[in-house]
Every structure is written in structure tokens, then in C-alpha cells.
PDB file of N, CA and C in Angstrom:
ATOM      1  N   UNK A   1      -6.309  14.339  25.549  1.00 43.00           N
ATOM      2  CA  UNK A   1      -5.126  13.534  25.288  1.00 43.00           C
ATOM      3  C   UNK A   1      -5.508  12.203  24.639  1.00 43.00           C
ATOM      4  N   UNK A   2      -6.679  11.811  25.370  1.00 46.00           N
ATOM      5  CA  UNK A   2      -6.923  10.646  24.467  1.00 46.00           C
ATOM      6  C   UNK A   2      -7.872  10.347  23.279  1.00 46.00           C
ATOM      7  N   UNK A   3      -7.898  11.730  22.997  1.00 47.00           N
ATOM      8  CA  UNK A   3      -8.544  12.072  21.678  1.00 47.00           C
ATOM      9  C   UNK A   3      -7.329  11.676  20.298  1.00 47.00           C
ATOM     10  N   UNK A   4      -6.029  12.250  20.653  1.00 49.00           N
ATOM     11  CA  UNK A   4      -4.862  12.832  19.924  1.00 49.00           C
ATOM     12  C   UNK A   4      -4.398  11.453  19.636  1.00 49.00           C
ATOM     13  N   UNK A   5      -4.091  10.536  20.801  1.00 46.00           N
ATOM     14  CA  UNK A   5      -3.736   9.129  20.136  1.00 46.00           C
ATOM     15  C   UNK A   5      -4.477   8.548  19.509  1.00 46.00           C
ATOM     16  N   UNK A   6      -5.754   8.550  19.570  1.00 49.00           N
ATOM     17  CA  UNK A   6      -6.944   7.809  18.573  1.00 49.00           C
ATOM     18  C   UNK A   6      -6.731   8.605  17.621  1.00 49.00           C
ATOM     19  N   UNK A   7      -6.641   9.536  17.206  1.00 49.00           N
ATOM     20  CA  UNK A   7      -6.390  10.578  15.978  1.00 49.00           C
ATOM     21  C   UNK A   7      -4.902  10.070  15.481  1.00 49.00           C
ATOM     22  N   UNK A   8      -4.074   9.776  16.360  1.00 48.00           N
ATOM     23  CA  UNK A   8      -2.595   9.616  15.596  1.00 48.00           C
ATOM     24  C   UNK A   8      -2.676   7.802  14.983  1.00 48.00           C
ATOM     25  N   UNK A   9      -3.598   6.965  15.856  1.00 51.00           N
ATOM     26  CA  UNK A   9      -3.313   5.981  15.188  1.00 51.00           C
ATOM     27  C   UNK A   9      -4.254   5.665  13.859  1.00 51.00           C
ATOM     28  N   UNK A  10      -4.531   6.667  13.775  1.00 60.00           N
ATOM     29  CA  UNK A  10      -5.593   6.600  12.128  1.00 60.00           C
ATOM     30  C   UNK A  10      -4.341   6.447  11.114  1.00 60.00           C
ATOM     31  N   UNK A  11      -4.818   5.665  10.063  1.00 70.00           N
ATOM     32  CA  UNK A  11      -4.450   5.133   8.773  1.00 70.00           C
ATOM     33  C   UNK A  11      -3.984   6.613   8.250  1.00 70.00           C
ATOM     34  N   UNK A  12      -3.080   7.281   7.631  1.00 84.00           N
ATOM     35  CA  UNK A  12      -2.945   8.339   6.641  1.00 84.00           C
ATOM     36  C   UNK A  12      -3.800   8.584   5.078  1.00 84.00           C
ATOM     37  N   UNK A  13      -3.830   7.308   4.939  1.00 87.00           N
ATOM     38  CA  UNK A  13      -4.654   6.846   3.869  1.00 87.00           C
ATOM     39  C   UNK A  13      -5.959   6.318   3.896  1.00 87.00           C
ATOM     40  N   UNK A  14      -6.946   6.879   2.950  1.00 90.00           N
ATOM     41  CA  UNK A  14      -8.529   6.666   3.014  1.00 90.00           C
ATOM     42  C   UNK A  14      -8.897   4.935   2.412  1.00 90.00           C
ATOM     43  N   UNK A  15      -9.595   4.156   3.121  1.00 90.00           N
ATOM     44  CA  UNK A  15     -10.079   3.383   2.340  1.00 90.00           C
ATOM     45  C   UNK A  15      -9.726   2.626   1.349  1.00 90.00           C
ATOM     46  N   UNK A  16     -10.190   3.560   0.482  1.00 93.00           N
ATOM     47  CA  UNK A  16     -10.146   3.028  -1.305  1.00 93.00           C
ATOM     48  C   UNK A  16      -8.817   3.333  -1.466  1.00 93.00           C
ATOM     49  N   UNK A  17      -7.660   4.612  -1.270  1.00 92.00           N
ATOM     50  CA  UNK A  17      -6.312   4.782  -1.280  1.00 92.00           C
ATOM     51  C   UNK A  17      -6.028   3.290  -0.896  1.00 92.00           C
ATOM     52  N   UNK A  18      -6.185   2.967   0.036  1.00 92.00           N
ATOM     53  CA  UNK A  18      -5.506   1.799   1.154  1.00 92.00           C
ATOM     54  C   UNK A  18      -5.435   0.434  -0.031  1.00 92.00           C
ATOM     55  N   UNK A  19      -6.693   0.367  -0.921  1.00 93.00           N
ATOM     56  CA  UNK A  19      -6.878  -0.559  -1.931  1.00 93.00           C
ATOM     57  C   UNK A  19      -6.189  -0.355  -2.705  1.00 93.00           C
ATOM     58  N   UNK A  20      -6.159   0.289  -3.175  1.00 93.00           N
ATOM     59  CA  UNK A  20      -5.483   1.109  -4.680  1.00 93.00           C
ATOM     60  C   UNK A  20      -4.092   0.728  -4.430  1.00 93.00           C
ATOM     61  N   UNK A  21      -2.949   1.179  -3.496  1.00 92.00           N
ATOM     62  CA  UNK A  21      -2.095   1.012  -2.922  1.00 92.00           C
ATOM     63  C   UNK A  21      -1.591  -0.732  -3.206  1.00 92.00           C
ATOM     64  N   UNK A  22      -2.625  -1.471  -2.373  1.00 92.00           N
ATOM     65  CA  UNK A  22      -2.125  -2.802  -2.299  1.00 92.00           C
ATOM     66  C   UNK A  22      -2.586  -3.595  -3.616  1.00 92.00           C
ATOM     67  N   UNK A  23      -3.417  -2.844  -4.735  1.00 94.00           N
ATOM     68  CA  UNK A  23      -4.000  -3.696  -6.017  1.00 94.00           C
ATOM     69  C   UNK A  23      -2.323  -3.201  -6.771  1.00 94.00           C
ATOM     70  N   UNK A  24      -2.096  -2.255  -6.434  1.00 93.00           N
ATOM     71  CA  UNK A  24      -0.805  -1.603  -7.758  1.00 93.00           C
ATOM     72  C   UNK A  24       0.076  -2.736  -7.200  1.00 93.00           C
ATOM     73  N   UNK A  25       0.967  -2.470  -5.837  1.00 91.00           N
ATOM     74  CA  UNK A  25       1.764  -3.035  -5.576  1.00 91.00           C
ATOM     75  C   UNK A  25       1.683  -4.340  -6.006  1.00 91.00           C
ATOM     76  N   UNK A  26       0.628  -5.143  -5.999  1.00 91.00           N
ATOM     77  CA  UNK A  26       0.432  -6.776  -5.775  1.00 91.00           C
ATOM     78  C   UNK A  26       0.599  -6.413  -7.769  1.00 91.00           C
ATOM     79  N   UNK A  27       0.061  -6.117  -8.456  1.00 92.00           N
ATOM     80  CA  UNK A  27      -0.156  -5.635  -9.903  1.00 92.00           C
ATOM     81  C   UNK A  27       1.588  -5.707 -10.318  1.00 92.00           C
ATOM     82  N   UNK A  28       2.278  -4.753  -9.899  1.00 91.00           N
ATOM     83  CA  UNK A  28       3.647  -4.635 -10.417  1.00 91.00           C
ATOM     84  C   UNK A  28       4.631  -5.800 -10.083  1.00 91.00           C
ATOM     85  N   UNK A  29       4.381  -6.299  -8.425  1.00 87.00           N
ATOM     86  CA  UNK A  29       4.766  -7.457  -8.103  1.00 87.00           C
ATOM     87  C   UNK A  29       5.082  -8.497  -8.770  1.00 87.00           C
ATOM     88  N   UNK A  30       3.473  -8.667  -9.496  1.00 83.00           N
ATOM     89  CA  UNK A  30       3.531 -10.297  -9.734  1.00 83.00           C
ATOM     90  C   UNK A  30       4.095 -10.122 -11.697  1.00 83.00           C
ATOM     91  N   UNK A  31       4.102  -8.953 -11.648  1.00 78.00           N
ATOM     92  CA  UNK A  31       4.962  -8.182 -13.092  1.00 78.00           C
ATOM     93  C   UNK A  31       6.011  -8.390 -13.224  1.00 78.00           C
ATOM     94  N   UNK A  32       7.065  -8.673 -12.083  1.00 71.00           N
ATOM     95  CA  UNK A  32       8.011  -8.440 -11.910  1.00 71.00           C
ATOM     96  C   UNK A  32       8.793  -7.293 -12.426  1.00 71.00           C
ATOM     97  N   UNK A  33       8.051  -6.046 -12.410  1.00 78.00           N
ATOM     98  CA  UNK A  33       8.874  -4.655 -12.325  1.00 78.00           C
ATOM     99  C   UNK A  33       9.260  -3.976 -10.858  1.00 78.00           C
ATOM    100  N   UNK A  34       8.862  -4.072 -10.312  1.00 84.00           N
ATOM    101  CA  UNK A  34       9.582  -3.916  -9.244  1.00 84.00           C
ATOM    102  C   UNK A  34       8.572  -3.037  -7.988  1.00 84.00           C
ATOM    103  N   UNK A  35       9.275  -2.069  -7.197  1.00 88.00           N
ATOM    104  CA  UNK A  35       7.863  -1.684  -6.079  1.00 88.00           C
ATOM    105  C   UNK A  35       8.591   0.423  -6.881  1.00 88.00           C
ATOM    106  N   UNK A  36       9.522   0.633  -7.653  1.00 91.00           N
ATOM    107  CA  UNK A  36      10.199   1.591  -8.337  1.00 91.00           C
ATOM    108  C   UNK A  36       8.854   1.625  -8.806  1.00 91.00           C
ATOM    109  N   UNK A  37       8.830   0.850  -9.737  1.00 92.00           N
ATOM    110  CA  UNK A  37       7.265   1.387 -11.116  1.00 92.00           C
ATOM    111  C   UNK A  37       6.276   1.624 -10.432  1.00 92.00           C
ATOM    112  N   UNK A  38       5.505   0.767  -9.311  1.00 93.00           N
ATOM    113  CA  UNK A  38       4.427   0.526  -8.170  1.00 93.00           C
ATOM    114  C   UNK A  38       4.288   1.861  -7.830  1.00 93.00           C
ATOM    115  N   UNK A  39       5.509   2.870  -7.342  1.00 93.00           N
ATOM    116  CA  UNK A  39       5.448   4.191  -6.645  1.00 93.00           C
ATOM    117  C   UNK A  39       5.197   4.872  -7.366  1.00 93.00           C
ATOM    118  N   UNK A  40       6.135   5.351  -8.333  1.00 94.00           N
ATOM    119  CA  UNK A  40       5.881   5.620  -9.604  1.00 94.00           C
ATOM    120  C   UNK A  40       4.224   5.766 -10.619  1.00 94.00           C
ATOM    121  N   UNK A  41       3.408   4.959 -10.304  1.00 93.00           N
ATOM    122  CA  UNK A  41       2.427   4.737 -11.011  1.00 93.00           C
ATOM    123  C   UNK A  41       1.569   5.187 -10.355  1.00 93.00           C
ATOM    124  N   UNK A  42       1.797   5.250  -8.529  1.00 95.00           N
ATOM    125  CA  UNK A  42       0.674   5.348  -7.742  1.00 95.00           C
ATOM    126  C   UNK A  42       0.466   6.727  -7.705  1.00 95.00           C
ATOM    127  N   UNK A  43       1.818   7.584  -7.796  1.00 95.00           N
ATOM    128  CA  UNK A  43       2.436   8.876  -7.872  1.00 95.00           C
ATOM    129  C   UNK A  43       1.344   9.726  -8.804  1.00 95.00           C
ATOM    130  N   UNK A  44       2.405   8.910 -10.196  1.00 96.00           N
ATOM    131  CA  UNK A  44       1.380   9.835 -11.304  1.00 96.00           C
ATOM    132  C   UNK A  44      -0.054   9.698 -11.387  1.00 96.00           C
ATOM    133  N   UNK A  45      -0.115   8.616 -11.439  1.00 95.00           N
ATOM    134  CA  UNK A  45      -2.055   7.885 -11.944  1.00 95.00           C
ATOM    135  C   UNK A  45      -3.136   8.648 -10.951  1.00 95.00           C
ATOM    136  N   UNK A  46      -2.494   8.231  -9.185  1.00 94.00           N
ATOM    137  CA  UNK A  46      -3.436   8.886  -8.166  1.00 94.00           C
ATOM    138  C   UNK A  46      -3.192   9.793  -7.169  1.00 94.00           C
ATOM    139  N   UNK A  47      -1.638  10.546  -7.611  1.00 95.00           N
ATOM    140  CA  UNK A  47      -1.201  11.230  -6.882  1.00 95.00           C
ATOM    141  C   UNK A  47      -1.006  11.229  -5.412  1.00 95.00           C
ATOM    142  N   UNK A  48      -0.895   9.905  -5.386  1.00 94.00           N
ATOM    143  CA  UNK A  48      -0.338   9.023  -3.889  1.00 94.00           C
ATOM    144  C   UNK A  48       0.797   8.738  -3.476  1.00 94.00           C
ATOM    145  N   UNK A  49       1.667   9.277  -2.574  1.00 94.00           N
ATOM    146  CA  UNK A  49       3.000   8.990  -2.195  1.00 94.00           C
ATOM    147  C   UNK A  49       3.246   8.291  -1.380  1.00 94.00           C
ATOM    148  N   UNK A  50       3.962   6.712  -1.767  1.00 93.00           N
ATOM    149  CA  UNK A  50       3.715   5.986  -0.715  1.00 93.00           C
ATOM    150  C   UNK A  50       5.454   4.899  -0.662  1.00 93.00           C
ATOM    151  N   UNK A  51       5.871   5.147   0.442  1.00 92.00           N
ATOM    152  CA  UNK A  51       7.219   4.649   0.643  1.00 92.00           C
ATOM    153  C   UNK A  51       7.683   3.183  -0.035  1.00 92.00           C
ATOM    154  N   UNK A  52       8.303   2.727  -0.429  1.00 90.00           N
ATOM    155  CA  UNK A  52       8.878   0.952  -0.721  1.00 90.00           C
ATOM    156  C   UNK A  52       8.402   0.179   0.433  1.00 90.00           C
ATOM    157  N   UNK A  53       9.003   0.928   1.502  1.00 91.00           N
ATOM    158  CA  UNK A  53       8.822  -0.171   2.703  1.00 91.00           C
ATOM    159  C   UNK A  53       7.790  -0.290   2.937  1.00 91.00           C
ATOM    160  N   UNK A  54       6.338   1.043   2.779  1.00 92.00           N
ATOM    161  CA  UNK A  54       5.029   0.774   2.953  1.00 92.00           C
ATOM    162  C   UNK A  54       4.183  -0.332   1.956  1.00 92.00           C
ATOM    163  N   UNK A  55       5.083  -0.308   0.637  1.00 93.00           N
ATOM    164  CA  UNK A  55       4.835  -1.459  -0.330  1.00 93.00           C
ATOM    165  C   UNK A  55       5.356  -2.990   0.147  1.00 93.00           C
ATOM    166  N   UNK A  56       6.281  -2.641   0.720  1.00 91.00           N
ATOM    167  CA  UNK A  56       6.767  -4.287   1.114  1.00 91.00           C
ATOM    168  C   UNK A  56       6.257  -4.863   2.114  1.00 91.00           C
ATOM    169  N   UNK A  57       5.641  -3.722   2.924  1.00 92.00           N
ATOM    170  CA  UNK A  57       4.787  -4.147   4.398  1.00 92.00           C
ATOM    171  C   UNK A  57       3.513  -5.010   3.690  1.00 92.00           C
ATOM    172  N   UNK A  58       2.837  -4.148   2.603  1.00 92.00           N
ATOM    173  CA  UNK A  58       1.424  -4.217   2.224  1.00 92.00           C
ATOM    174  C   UNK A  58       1.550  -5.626   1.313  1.00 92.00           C
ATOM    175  N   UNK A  59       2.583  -5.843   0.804  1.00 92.00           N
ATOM    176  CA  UNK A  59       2.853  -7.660  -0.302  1.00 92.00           C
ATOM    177  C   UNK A  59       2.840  -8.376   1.222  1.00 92.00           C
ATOM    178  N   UNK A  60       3.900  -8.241   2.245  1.00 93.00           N
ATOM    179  CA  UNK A  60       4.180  -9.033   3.064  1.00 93.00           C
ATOM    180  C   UNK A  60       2.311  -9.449   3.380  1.00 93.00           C
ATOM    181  N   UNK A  61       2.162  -8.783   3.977  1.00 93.00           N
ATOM    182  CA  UNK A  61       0.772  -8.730   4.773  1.00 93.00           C
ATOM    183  C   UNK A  61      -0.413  -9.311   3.622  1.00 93.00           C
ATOM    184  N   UNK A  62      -0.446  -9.037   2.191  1.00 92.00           N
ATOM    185  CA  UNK A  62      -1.027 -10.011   1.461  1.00 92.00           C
ATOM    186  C   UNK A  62      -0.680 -11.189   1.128  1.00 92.00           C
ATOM    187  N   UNK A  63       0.919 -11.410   1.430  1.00 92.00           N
ATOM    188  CA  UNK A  63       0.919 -12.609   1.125  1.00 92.00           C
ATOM    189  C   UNK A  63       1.001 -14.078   1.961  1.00 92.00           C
ATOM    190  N   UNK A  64       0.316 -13.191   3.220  1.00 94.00           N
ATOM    191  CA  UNK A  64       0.348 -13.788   4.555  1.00 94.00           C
ATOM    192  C   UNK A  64      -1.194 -13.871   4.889  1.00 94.00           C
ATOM    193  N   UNK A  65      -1.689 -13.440   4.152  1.00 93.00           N
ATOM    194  CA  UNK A  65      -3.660 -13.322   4.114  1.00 93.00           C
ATOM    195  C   UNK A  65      -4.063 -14.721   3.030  1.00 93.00           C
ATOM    196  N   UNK A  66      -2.564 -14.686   1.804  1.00 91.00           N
ATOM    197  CA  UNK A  66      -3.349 -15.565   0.796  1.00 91.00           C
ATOM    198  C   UNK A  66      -2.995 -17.006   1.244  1.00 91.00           C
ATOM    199  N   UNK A  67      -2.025 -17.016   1.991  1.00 93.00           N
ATOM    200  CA  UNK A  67      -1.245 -18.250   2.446  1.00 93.00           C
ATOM    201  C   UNK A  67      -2.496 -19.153   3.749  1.00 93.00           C
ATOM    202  N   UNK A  68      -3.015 -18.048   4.246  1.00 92.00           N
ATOM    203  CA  UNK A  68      -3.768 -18.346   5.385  1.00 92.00           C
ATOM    204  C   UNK A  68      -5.029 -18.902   4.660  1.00 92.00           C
ATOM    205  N   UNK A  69      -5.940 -18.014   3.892  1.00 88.00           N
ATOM    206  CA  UNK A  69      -7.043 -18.926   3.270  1.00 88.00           C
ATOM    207  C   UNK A  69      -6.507 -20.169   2.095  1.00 88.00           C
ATOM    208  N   UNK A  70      -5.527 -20.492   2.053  1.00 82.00           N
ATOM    209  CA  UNK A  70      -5.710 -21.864   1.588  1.00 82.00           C
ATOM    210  C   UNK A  70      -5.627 -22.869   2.545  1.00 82.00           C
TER     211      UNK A  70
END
């Protein structure tokens, strides 16, 4: 049993996905096209399906990392 929760709270996404993910989003962001193109791009380019809200989590959370090191 307590194999299954350590197994369920794993990331869905590998690593470098996890990067890729937050370089596009932050990429289209500061583009101002929107987190539409972001999915879209992550879709076709790396065949990654990844929700809006998982994009808005991943800006929030960078832009709460960049705020902190200044």
C-alpha cells in the first residue's frame, strides 16, 4: 500500500518533459500568444499533452521563483 502512494505521487512527466513544458509556456507567455499556442506547440513539436491549468500552475510557480531570487 505504501508502495502505490509513492508511485501515485510521482510527477506524470519525465524531467526534461517537466522543462520543456515550463521553457514553452514561459516562451509563449512572455509572446503574448497565449497558453492555446503553448499546448498546441507542446502537442505537435513533443507530443506532450498538457492541460492550461497545468500551464498556469507552471507560470504561477515561475513567477513566484523569479520574484523570490531578486
Amino acid at each position: 500500500m505504501v508502495l502505490q502512494i509513492k508511485d501515485s505521487m510521482k510527477s506524470k512527466y519525465t524531467e526534461q518533459e517537466d522543462q520543456i513544458i515550463t521553457a514553452i509556456a514561459d516562451m509563449y507567455n512572455n509572446k503574448d500568444k497565449g497558453l492555446n499556442k503553448a499546448k498546441r506547440a507542446l502537442r505537435k513539436k513533443f507530443n506532450i499533452i498538457v492541460s492550461e491549468g497545468e500551464l498556469r500552475r507552471r507560470l504561477h510557480t515561475l513567477k513566484e521563483k523569479r520574484e523570490q531570487a531578486t
